[in-house]
mmCIF file of C-alpha atoms in Angstrom:
data_model
loop_
_atom_site.group_PDB
_atom_site.id
_atom_site.type_symbol
_atom_site.label_atom_id
_atom_site.label_comp_id
_atom_site.label_asym_id
_atom_site.label_seq_id
_atom_site.Cartn_x
_atom_site.Cartn_y
_atom_site.Cartn_z
ATOM 1 C CA ALA A 21 15.599 -21.872 4.843
ATOM 2 C CA ARG A 22 14.615 -21.794 8.551
ATOM 3 C CA SER A 23 17.158 -22.821 11.225
ATOM 4 C CA PRO A 24 16.481 -26.067 13.114
ATOM 5 C CA ALA A 25 15.639 -24.121 16.218
ATOM 6 C CA LEU A 26 12.699 -22.562 14.415
ATOM 7 C CA ALA A 27 11.430 -25.722 12.762
ATOM 8 C CA ARG A 28 7.864 -26.737 13.430
ATOM 9 C CA GLY A 29 7.708 -28.710 16.682
ATOM 10 C CA ALA A 30 11.111 -27.611 17.944
ATOM 11 C CA PRO A 31 11.380 -26.061 21.446
ATOM 12 C CA ARG A 32 10.551 -22.420 21.340
ATOM 13 C CA ALA A 33 12.914 -19.754 22.706
ATOM 14 C CA PRO A 34 11.815 -17.850 25.841
ATOM 15 C CA ALA A 35 9.616 -14.876 24.985
ATOM 16 C CA ARG A 36 11.498 -11.576 24.959
ATOM 17 C CA ARG A 37 10.297 -8.080 25.444
ATOM 18 C CA HIS A 38 9.255 -6.202 22.298
ATOM 19 C CA ARG A 39 12.161 -4.435 20.621
ATOM 20 C CA ALA A 40 10.597 -1.066 21.346
ATOM 21 C CA GLN A 41 10.816 -1.895 25.052
ATOM 22 C CA GLN A 42 14.425 -3.162 24.973
ATOM 23 C CA ALA A 43 17.200 -0.947 26.267
ATOM 24 C CA ASP A 44 19.288 -1.302 23.126
ATOM 25 C CA ALA A 45 17.876 -0.187 19.781
ATOM 26 C CA SER A 46 18.169 -2.704 16.980
ATOM 27 C CA PRO A 47 20.598 -2.085 14.059
ATOM 28 C CA ALA A 48 17.620 -1.704 11.743
ATOM 29 C CA MET A 49 16.035 1.039 13.894
ATOM 30 C CA ALA A 50 19.298 2.991 13.677
ATOM 31 C CA ASN A 51 18.983 2.964 9.944
ATOM 32 C CA MET A 52 15.463 4.216 9.574
ATOM 33 C CA THR A 53 16.604 7.493 8.006
ATOM 34 C CA THR A 54 18.482 5.830 5.093
ATOM 35 C CA PRO A 55 17.250 2.216 5.192
ATOM 36 C CA THR A 56 18.158 -0.641 3.026
ATOM 37 C CA ILE A 57 14.798 -1.673 1.533
ATOM 38 C CA GLY A 58 13.859 -5.248 0.779
ATOM 39 C CA PHE A 59 10.983 -6.582 -1.363
ATOM 40 C CA ILE A 60 9.816 -10.188 -1.165
ATOM 41 C CA GLY A 61 7.777 -10.351 -4.419
ATOM 42 C CA ALA A 62 8.984 -8.093 -7.198
ATOM 43 C CA GLY A 63 5.873 -7.640 -9.315
ATOM 44 C CA ASN A 64 4.466 -4.464 -10.862
ATOM 45 C CA MET A 65 3.425 -2.808 -7.569
ATOM 46 C CA ALA A 66 6.789 -3.544 -5.946
ATOM 47 C CA GLU A 67 8.560 -2.120 -9.001
ATOM 48 C CA ALA A 68 6.432 0.999 -8.918
ATOM 49 C CA LEU A 69 7.303 1.568 -5.256
ATOM 50 C CA MET A 70 10.993 1.032 -5.898
ATOM 51 C CA LYS A 71 11.012 3.568 -8.743
ATOM 52 C CA GLY A 72 9.089 6.072 -6.606
ATOM 53 C CA PHE A 73 11.467 5.689 -3.692
ATOM 54 C CA VAL A 74 14.479 6.170 -5.947
ATOM 55 C CA SER A 75 13.126 9.081 -8.039
ATOM 56 C CA SER A 76 12.132 10.947 -4.863
ATOM 57 C CA GLY A 77 15.598 10.466 -3.320
ATOM 58 C CA GLN A 78 14.375 8.254 -0.499
ATOM 59 C CA ALA A 79 16.496 5.339 -1.720
ATOM 60 C CA ASP A 80 19.000 4.416 -4.441
ATOM 61 C CA TRP A 81 19.156 1.184 -6.417
ATOM 62 C CA SER A 82 22.281 -0.023 -4.570
ATOM 63 C CA ARG A 83 20.255 -0.114 -1.293
ATOM 64 C CA ILE A 84 17.300 -2.113 -2.624
ATOM 65 C CA VAL A 85 17.188 -5.918 -2.346
ATOM 66 C CA ALA A 86 14.510 -8.152 -3.841
ATOM 67 C CA SER A 87 13.447 -11.797 -4.289
ATOM 68 C CA ASP A 88 10.927 -13.283 -6.686
ATOM 69 C CA PRO A 89 10.188 -16.896 -7.834
ATOM 70 C CA ASN A 90 9.733 -15.675 -11.435
ATOM 71 C CA PRO A 91 13.058 -15.624 -13.409
ATOM 72 C CA PRO A 92 11.957 -12.805 -15.757
ATOM 73 C CA ARG A 93 11.161 -10.611 -12.751
ATOM 74 C CA ARG A 94 14.549 -11.388 -11.171
ATOM 75 C CA GLU A 95 16.202 -10.420 -14.444
ATOM 76 C CA ALA A 96 14.157 -7.168 -14.555
ATOM 77 C CA MET A 97 15.325 -6.333 -11.021
ATOM 78 C CA SER A 98 18.933 -6.982 -11.889
ATOM 79 C CA ALA A 99 18.619 -4.734 -14.904
ATOM 80 C CA LEU A 100 17.427 -1.882 -12.582
ATOM 81 C CA GLY A 101 20.440 -2.374 -10.293
ATOM 82 C CA VAL A 102 18.534 -4.168 -7.539
ATOM 83 C CA THR A 103 20.428 -6.887 -5.624
ATOM 84 C CA VAL A 104 18.587 -10.196 -6.079
ATOM 85 C CA LYS A 105 18.576 -12.687 -3.244
ATOM 86 C CA ASP A 106 16.328 -15.384 -1.831
ATOM 87 C CA ASN A 107 13.682 -14.582 0.787
ATOM 88 C CA VAL A 108 15.921 -15.165 3.772
ATOM 89 C CA GLY A 109 18.696 -13.167 2.159
ATOM 90 C CA VAL A 110 16.324 -10.187 1.658
ATOM 91 C CA ALA A 111 15.290 -10.402 5.336
ATOM 92 C CA ALA A 112 18.871 -10.581 6.543
ATOM 93 C CA SER A 113 20.151 -7.589 4.579
ATOM 94 C CA SER A 114 17.238 -5.146 4.839
ATOM 95 C CA ASP A 115 16.117 -2.603 7.429
ATOM 96 C CA VAL A 116 12.558 -2.507 5.983
ATOM 97 C CA VAL A 117 11.081 -5.527 4.267
ATOM 98 C CA PHE A 118 8.009 -5.076 2.001
ATOM 99 C CA ILE A 119 5.961 -8.215 1.553
ATOM 100 C CA ALA A 120 4.582 -7.852 -1.955
ATOM 101 C CA THR A 121 3.468 -11.400 -2.630
ATOM 102 C CA LYS A 122 -0.003 -12.715 -3.322
ATOM 103 C CA PRO A 123 -2.140 -12.557 -0.130
ATOM 104 C CA GLN A 124 -2.299 -16.335 0.231
ATOM 105 C CA GLN A 125 1.532 -16.544 0.298
ATOM 106 C CA VAL A 126 2.122 -14.031 3.067
ATOM 107 C CA ALA A 127 1.873 -16.301 6.058
ATOM 108 C CA GLU A 128 4.148 -18.862 4.537
ATOM 109 C CA VAL A 129 6.777 -16.251 3.654
ATOM 110 C CA LEU A 130 6.617 -14.758 7.166
ATOM 111 C CA ARG A 131 7.137 -18.148 8.780
ATOM 112 C CA GLU A 132 10.135 -18.710 6.487
ATOM 113 C CA ILE A 133 11.934 -15.451 7.386
ATOM 114 C CA ALA A 134 10.714 -14.891 11.008
ATOM 115 C CA GLY A 135 13.905 -16.016 12.724
ATOM 116 C CA THR A 136 16.027 -13.875 10.402
ATOM 117 C CA LEU A 137 13.755 -10.825 10.917
ATOM 118 C CA TYR A 138 14.053 -11.160 14.652
ATOM 119 C CA SER A 139 17.842 -11.313 14.459
ATOM 120 C CA SER A 140 18.138 -8.364 12.042
ATOM 121 C CA GLY A 141 15.501 -6.237 13.734
ATOM 122 C CA ALA A 142 13.948 -5.411 10.371
ATOM 123 C CA LEU A 143 10.523 -3.844 10.084
ATOM 124 C CA VAL A 144 7.920 -5.794 8.012
ATOM 125 C CA VAL A 145 5.501 -3.937 5.733
ATOM 126 C CA SER A 146 2.801 -5.954 3.999
ATOM 127 C CA ILE A 147 1.027 -4.483 0.932
ATOM 128 C CA ALA A 148 -0.980 -7.697 0.373
ATOM 129 C CA ALA A 149 -4.684 -6.970 0.266
ATOM 130 C CA GLY A 150 -6.794 -8.453 3.091
ATOM 131 C CA VAL A 151 -3.898 -9.841 5.180
ATOM 132 C CA THR A 152 -4.520 -8.622 8.739
ATOM 133 C CA LEU A 153 -2.030 -7.659 11.387
ATOM 134 C CA ASN A 154 -3.281 -10.676 13.393
ATOM 135 C CA THR A 155 -2.547 -12.975 10.470
ATOM 136 C CA MET A 156 0.934 -11.578 10.245
ATOM 137 C CA TYR A 157 1.444 -11.866 13.984
ATOM 138 C CA ASP A 158 0.239 -15.492 14.062
ATOM 139 C CA ALA A 159 2.632 -16.381 11.240
ATOM 140 C CA LEU A 160 5.563 -14.762 13.053
ATOM 141 C CA VAL A 161 4.743 -16.246 16.439
ATOM 142 C CA GLY A 162 4.131 -19.617 14.905
ATOM 143 C CA ALA A 163 7.792 -19.766 13.998
ATOM 144 C CA GLY A 164 8.848 -19.190 17.594
ATOM 145 C CA ASN A 165 7.609 -17.194 20.608
ATOM 146 C CA ALA A 166 10.568 -14.798 20.463
ATOM 147 C CA ASN A 167 9.386 -13.582 17.078
ATOM 148 C CA ALA A 168 6.458 -11.873 18.718
ATOM 149 C CA GLY A 169 8.762 -8.813 18.970
ATOM 150 C CA ILE A 170 8.900 -8.215 15.210
ATOM 151 C CA SER A 171 7.288 -4.935 14.291
ATOM 152 C CA HIS A 172 4.846 -5.111 11.359
ATOM 153 C CA VAL A 173 2.738 -2.746 9.325
ATOM 154 C CA ARG A 174 -0.184 -3.342 7.012
ATOM 155 C CA VAL A 175 -0.499 -0.948 4.039
ATOM 156 C CA MET A 176 -3.326 -0.523 1.499
ATOM 157 C CA PRO A 177 -1.902 1.305 -1.526
ATOM 158 C CA ASN A 178 -3.622 1.735 -4.906
ATOM 159 C CA THR A 179 -2.609 1.557 -8.547
ATOM 160 C CA PRO A 180 -1.885 5.248 -9.128
ATOM 161 C CA CYS A 181 1.318 4.313 -7.275
ATOM 162 C CA PHE A 182 2.486 3.516 -10.864
ATOM 163 C CA VAL A 183 2.550 7.242 -11.610
ATOM 164 C CA GLY A 184 3.650 8.437 -8.107
ATOM 165 C CA GLU A 185 0.138 9.422 -6.975
ATOM 166 C CA THR A 186 -0.962 6.633 -4.643
ATOM 167 C CA ALA A 187 -3.609 7.187 -1.989
ATOM 168 C CA ALA A 188 -2.544 4.828 0.739
ATOM 169 C CA ALA A 189 -3.377 4.111 4.386
ATOM 170 C CA MET A 190 -1.472 2.042 6.904
ATOM 171 C CA ALA A 191 -2.168 0.347 10.238
ATOM 172 C CA LEU A 192 0.582 -0.393 12.773
ATOM 173 C CA SER A 193 1.213 -3.288 15.109
ATOM 174 C CA GLY A 194 1.340 -2.394 18.765
ATOM 175 C CA GLY A 195 5.097 -2.049 19.154
ATOM 176 C CA VAL A 196 6.023 -0.106 16.021
ATOM 177 C CA SER A 197 8.378 2.699 17.085
ATOM 178 C CA THR A 198 8.061 6.328 16.173
ATOM 179 C CA ALA A 199 11.144 6.049 13.910
ATOM 180 C CA GLU A 200 9.681 3.058 12.144
ATOM 181 C CA LYS A 201 6.327 4.738 11.639
ATOM 182 C CA GLU A 202 7.969 7.881 10.270
ATOM 183 C CA CYS A 203 10.135 5.792 7.918
ATOM 184 C CA VAL A 204 7.118 4.064 6.346
ATOM 185 C CA GLU A 205 5.202 7.328 6.139
ATOM 186 C CA ARG A 206 8.189 9.012 4.433
ATOM 187 C CA LEU A 207 8.580 6.227 1.931
ATOM 188 C CA LEU A 208 4.923 5.991 0.990
ATOM 189 C CA SER A 209 4.523 9.809 0.889
ATOM 190 C CA SER A 210 7.223 9.822 -1.820
ATOM 191 C CA VAL A 211 4.814 8.008 -4.140
ATOM 192 C CA GLY A 212 1.632 9.922 -3.200
ATOM 193 C CA LYS A 213 -0.240 10.411 0.058
ATOM 194 C CA CYS A 214 -0.392 8.158 3.114
ATOM 195 C CA HIS A 215 -2.536 8.197 6.215
ATOM 196 C CA VAL A 216 -2.221 6.275 9.430
ATOM 197 C CA VAL A 217 -5.545 4.679 10.525
ATOM 198 C CA ASP A 218 -6.856 2.059 12.870
ATOM 199 C CA GLU A 219 -6.829 -1.309 11.182
ATOM 200 C CA LYS A 220 -10.599 -1.590 11.520
ATOM 201 C CA LEU A 221 -10.860 1.254 8.982
ATOM 202 C CA LEU A 222 -8.751 -0.474 6.283
ATOM 203 C CA ASP A 223 -11.857 -2.159 4.774
ATOM 204 C CA ALA A 224 -13.296 1.322 4.278
ATOM 205 C CA VAL A 225 -9.988 2.480 2.744
ATOM 206 C CA THR A 226 -10.113 -0.536 0.397
ATOM 207 C CA GLY A 227 -13.631 0.448 -0.679
ATOM 208 C CA LEU A 228 -12.725 4.037 -1.233
ATOM 209 C CA SER A 229 -9.138 4.458 -2.443
ATOM 210 C CA GLY A 230 -8.218 0.814 -3.024
ATOM 211 C CA SER A 231 -11.074 0.249 -5.438
ATOM 212 C CA GLY A 232 -11.564 3.911 -6.267
ATOM 213 C CA PRO A 233 -9.340 4.101 -9.336
ATOM 214 C CA ALA A 234 -11.863 1.829 -11.127
ATOM 215 C CA TYR A 235 -14.649 4.236 -10.259
ATOM 216 C CA VAL A 236 -12.599 7.135 -11.608
ATOM 217 C CA PHE A 237 -11.682 5.290 -14.789
ATOM 218 C CA LEU A 238 -15.350 4.475 -15.340
ATOM 219 C CA THR A 239 -16.225 8.147 -14.802
ATOM 220 C CA ILE A 240 -13.566 9.290 -17.300
ATOM 221 C CA GLU A 241 -14.751 6.785 -19.843
ATOM 222 C CA ALA A 242 -18.362 7.815 -19.448
ATOM 223 C CA MET A 243 -17.523 11.567 -19.706
ATOM 224 C CA ALA A 244 -15.532 10.855 -22.837
ATOM 225 C CA ASP A 245 -18.383 8.848 -24.295
ATOM 226 C CA GLY A 246 -20.635 11.851 -23.659
ATOM 227 C CA GLY A 247 -18.180 14.087 -25.420
ATOM 228 C CA VAL A 248 -18.175 11.757 -28.428
ATOM 229 C CA ALA A 249 -21.959 11.713 -28.384
ATOM 230 C CA ALA A 250 -21.882 15.499 -28.475
ATOM 231 C CA GLY A 251 -19.595 15.457 -31.525
ATOM 232 C CA LEU A 252 -16.019 15.455 -30.225
ATOM 233 C CA PRO A 253 -13.312 13.176 -31.719
ATOM 234 C CA ARG A 254 -12.584 10.283 -29.314
ATOM 235 C CA PRO A 255 -8.938 11.302 -28.511
ATOM 236 C CA VAL A 256 -9.989 14.905 -27.781
ATOM 237 C CA ALA A 257 -12.930 13.778 -25.652
ATOM 238 C CA LEU A 258 -10.756 11.371 -23.614
ATOM 239 C CA SER A 259 -8.058 13.946 -23.068
ATOM 240 C CA LEU A 260 -10.495 16.570 -21.935
ATOM 241 C CA ALA A 261 -12.276 14.184 -19.567
ATOM 242 C CA ALA A 262 -9.089 12.916 -17.948
ATOM 243 C CA GLN A 263 -7.623 16.387 -17.556
ATOM 244 C CA THR A 264 -10.851 17.638 -16.056
ATOM 245 C CA VAL A 265 -10.723 14.931 -13.400
ATOM 246 C CA LEU A 266 -7.060 15.707 -12.722
ATOM 247 C CA GLY A 267 -7.644 19.435 -12.469
ATOM 248 C CA GLY A 268 -10.696 18.973 -10.250
ATOM 249 C CA ALA A 269 -8.738 16.726 -7.869
ATOM 250 C CA LYS A 270 -5.939 19.269 -7.623
ATOM 251 C CA MET A 271 -8.454 22.054 -6.820
ATOM 252 C CA VAL A 272 -9.785 19.920 -3.918
ATOM 253 C CA LEU A 273 -6.386 18.945 -2.577
ATOM 254 C CA GLU A 274 -4.626 22.240 -3.001
ATOM 255 C CA GLY A 275 -7.382 24.858 -2.797
ATOM 256 C CA GLY A 276 -8.807 24.168 0.610
ATOM 257 C CA LYS A 277 -12.417 24.472 -0.524
ATOM 258 C CA HIS A 278 -15.106 21.804 -0.027
ATOM 259 C CA PRO A 279 -16.110 19.965 -3.205
ATOM 260 C CA GLY A 280 -19.684 21.222 -2.818
ATOM 261 C CA GLU A 281 -18.454 24.788 -2.765
ATOM 262 C CA LEU A 282 -16.310 24.210 -5.880
ATOM 263 C CA LYS A 283 -19.298 22.637 -7.630
ATOM 264 C CA ASP A 284 -21.460 25.648 -6.807
ATOM 265 C CA MET A 285 -18.807 28.007 -8.198
ATOM 266 C CA VAL A 286 -19.217 26.279 -11.614
ATOM 267 C CA CYS A 287 -23.034 26.201 -11.592
ATOM 268 C CA SER A 288 -24.319 29.542 -12.880
ATOM 269 C CA PRO A 289 -28.053 30.193 -12.367
ATOM 270 C CA GLY A 290 -29.950 28.705 -15.320
ATOM 271 C CA GLY A 291 -26.673 27.692 -16.978
ATOM 272 C CA THR A 292 -25.283 24.653 -18.695
ATOM 273 C CA THR A 293 -23.580 23.079 -15.715
ATOM 274 C CA ILE A 294 -26.541 23.037 -13.406
ATOM 275 C CA ALA A 295 -28.542 21.405 -16.188
ATOM 276 C CA GLY A 296 -25.912 18.646 -16.357
ATOM 277 C CA VAL A 297 -25.727 18.292 -12.554
ATOM 278 C CA HIS A 298 -29.530 17.946 -12.455
ATOM 279 C CA GLU A 299 -29.268 14.968 -14.807
ATOM 280 C CA LEU A 300 -26.597 13.363 -12.607
ATOM 281 C CA GLU A 301 -28.789 13.828 -9.541
ATOM 282 C CA LYS A 302 -31.849 12.384 -11.305
ATOM 283 C CA ALA A 303 -29.715 9.323 -12.271
ATOM 284 C CA GLY A 304 -28.646 8.781 -8.608
ATOM 285 C CA VAL A 305 -24.923 9.217 -9.346
ATOM 286 C CA ARG A 306 -24.148 10.483 -5.873
ATOM 287 C CA ALA A 307 -25.854 7.495 -4.260
ATOM 288 C CA ALA A 308 -24.274 5.107 -6.739
ATOM 289 C CA TYR A 309 -20.726 6.256 -5.720
ATOM 290 C CA MET A 310 -21.642 5.904 -2.059
ATOM 291 C CA ASN A 311 -23.078 2.459 -2.664
ATOM 292 C CA ALA A 312 -19.992 1.391 -4.568
ATOM 293 C CA VAL A 313 -17.641 2.350 -1.772
ATOM 294 C CA THR A 314 -19.683 0.667 0.935
ATOM 295 C CA ALA A 315 -20.244 -2.485 -1.164
ATOM 296 C CA ALA A 316 -16.491 -2.791 -1.804
ATOM 297 C CA ALA A 317 -15.778 -2.199 1.863
ATOM 298 C CA ARG A 318 -18.182 -4.998 2.850
ATOM 299 C CA ARG A 319 -16.591 -7.328 0.358
ATOM 300 C CA SER A 320 -13.135 -6.490 1.749
ATOM 301 C CA LYS A 321 -14.253 -7.452 5.241
ATOM 302 C CA GLU A 322 -15.696 -10.709 3.919
ATOM 303 C CA LEU A 323 -12.510 -11.623 2.107
ATOM 304 C CA SER A 324 -10.330 -10.928 5.113
ATOM 305 C CA LYS A 325 -12.257 -13.627 7.067
ATOM 306 C CA LEU A 326 -11.749 -16.380 4.485
#
């Protein structure tokens, strides 16, 4: 798939200035408003992103290209109206390329498509957990010094992306242009919320929002179990618990009040809610949540070094 000039051991091209420093903008940068979007890896997360981009009007199926080694996934993409190509074909025909493979495959994929990415000027966005910007850079540069000019972004989304409510954060390589940054922000904001952070904070993001859906699901399940213990039918208890979490989250995000203030508004003196909150505090629930986030963040940091 790689040209002979980029084969391992071949003479490397002279290093060039980063695209953001060149006088002429790349073709891809000119298309950041209505980009052709590529996906290398077309699994469930990739499909969720595609559907979110299309439903929000940020893309249409005719401008999405994808590759995947799994024939059923390629067939599923074709059924949606996605153009299916190989990895190099995706890189050649896209303005933004999402790398949605397994983490251990990212470096190999980047080495394969590096020369094509440099020629096309496409922006690379990895959503693979634990793959650092340095790992991406090393894979791109390993395919030829000139490829050091390829802009790349690391994103940590989460599974509520499947319902258009992701909580994501992204870190940028040094030469990402303003247009490229705004393009990725716009795309990810169409499926939820996205924050730009320093890469050193992505382990904390993983511990909080990356792993957080599991904490929320556990909370909903426990609340529903409590409802059943108090006499509610299981379906009613589960619905009430889930809707309570949804409503509470919307009050925090849309109301502008601190969670502690909102909690105090529910807790009448000597009432039912403060009795329940007292039990949660005795059980150490607040500390348990904090410990869960920091433990997951530590583990994320450990895994990124493997």
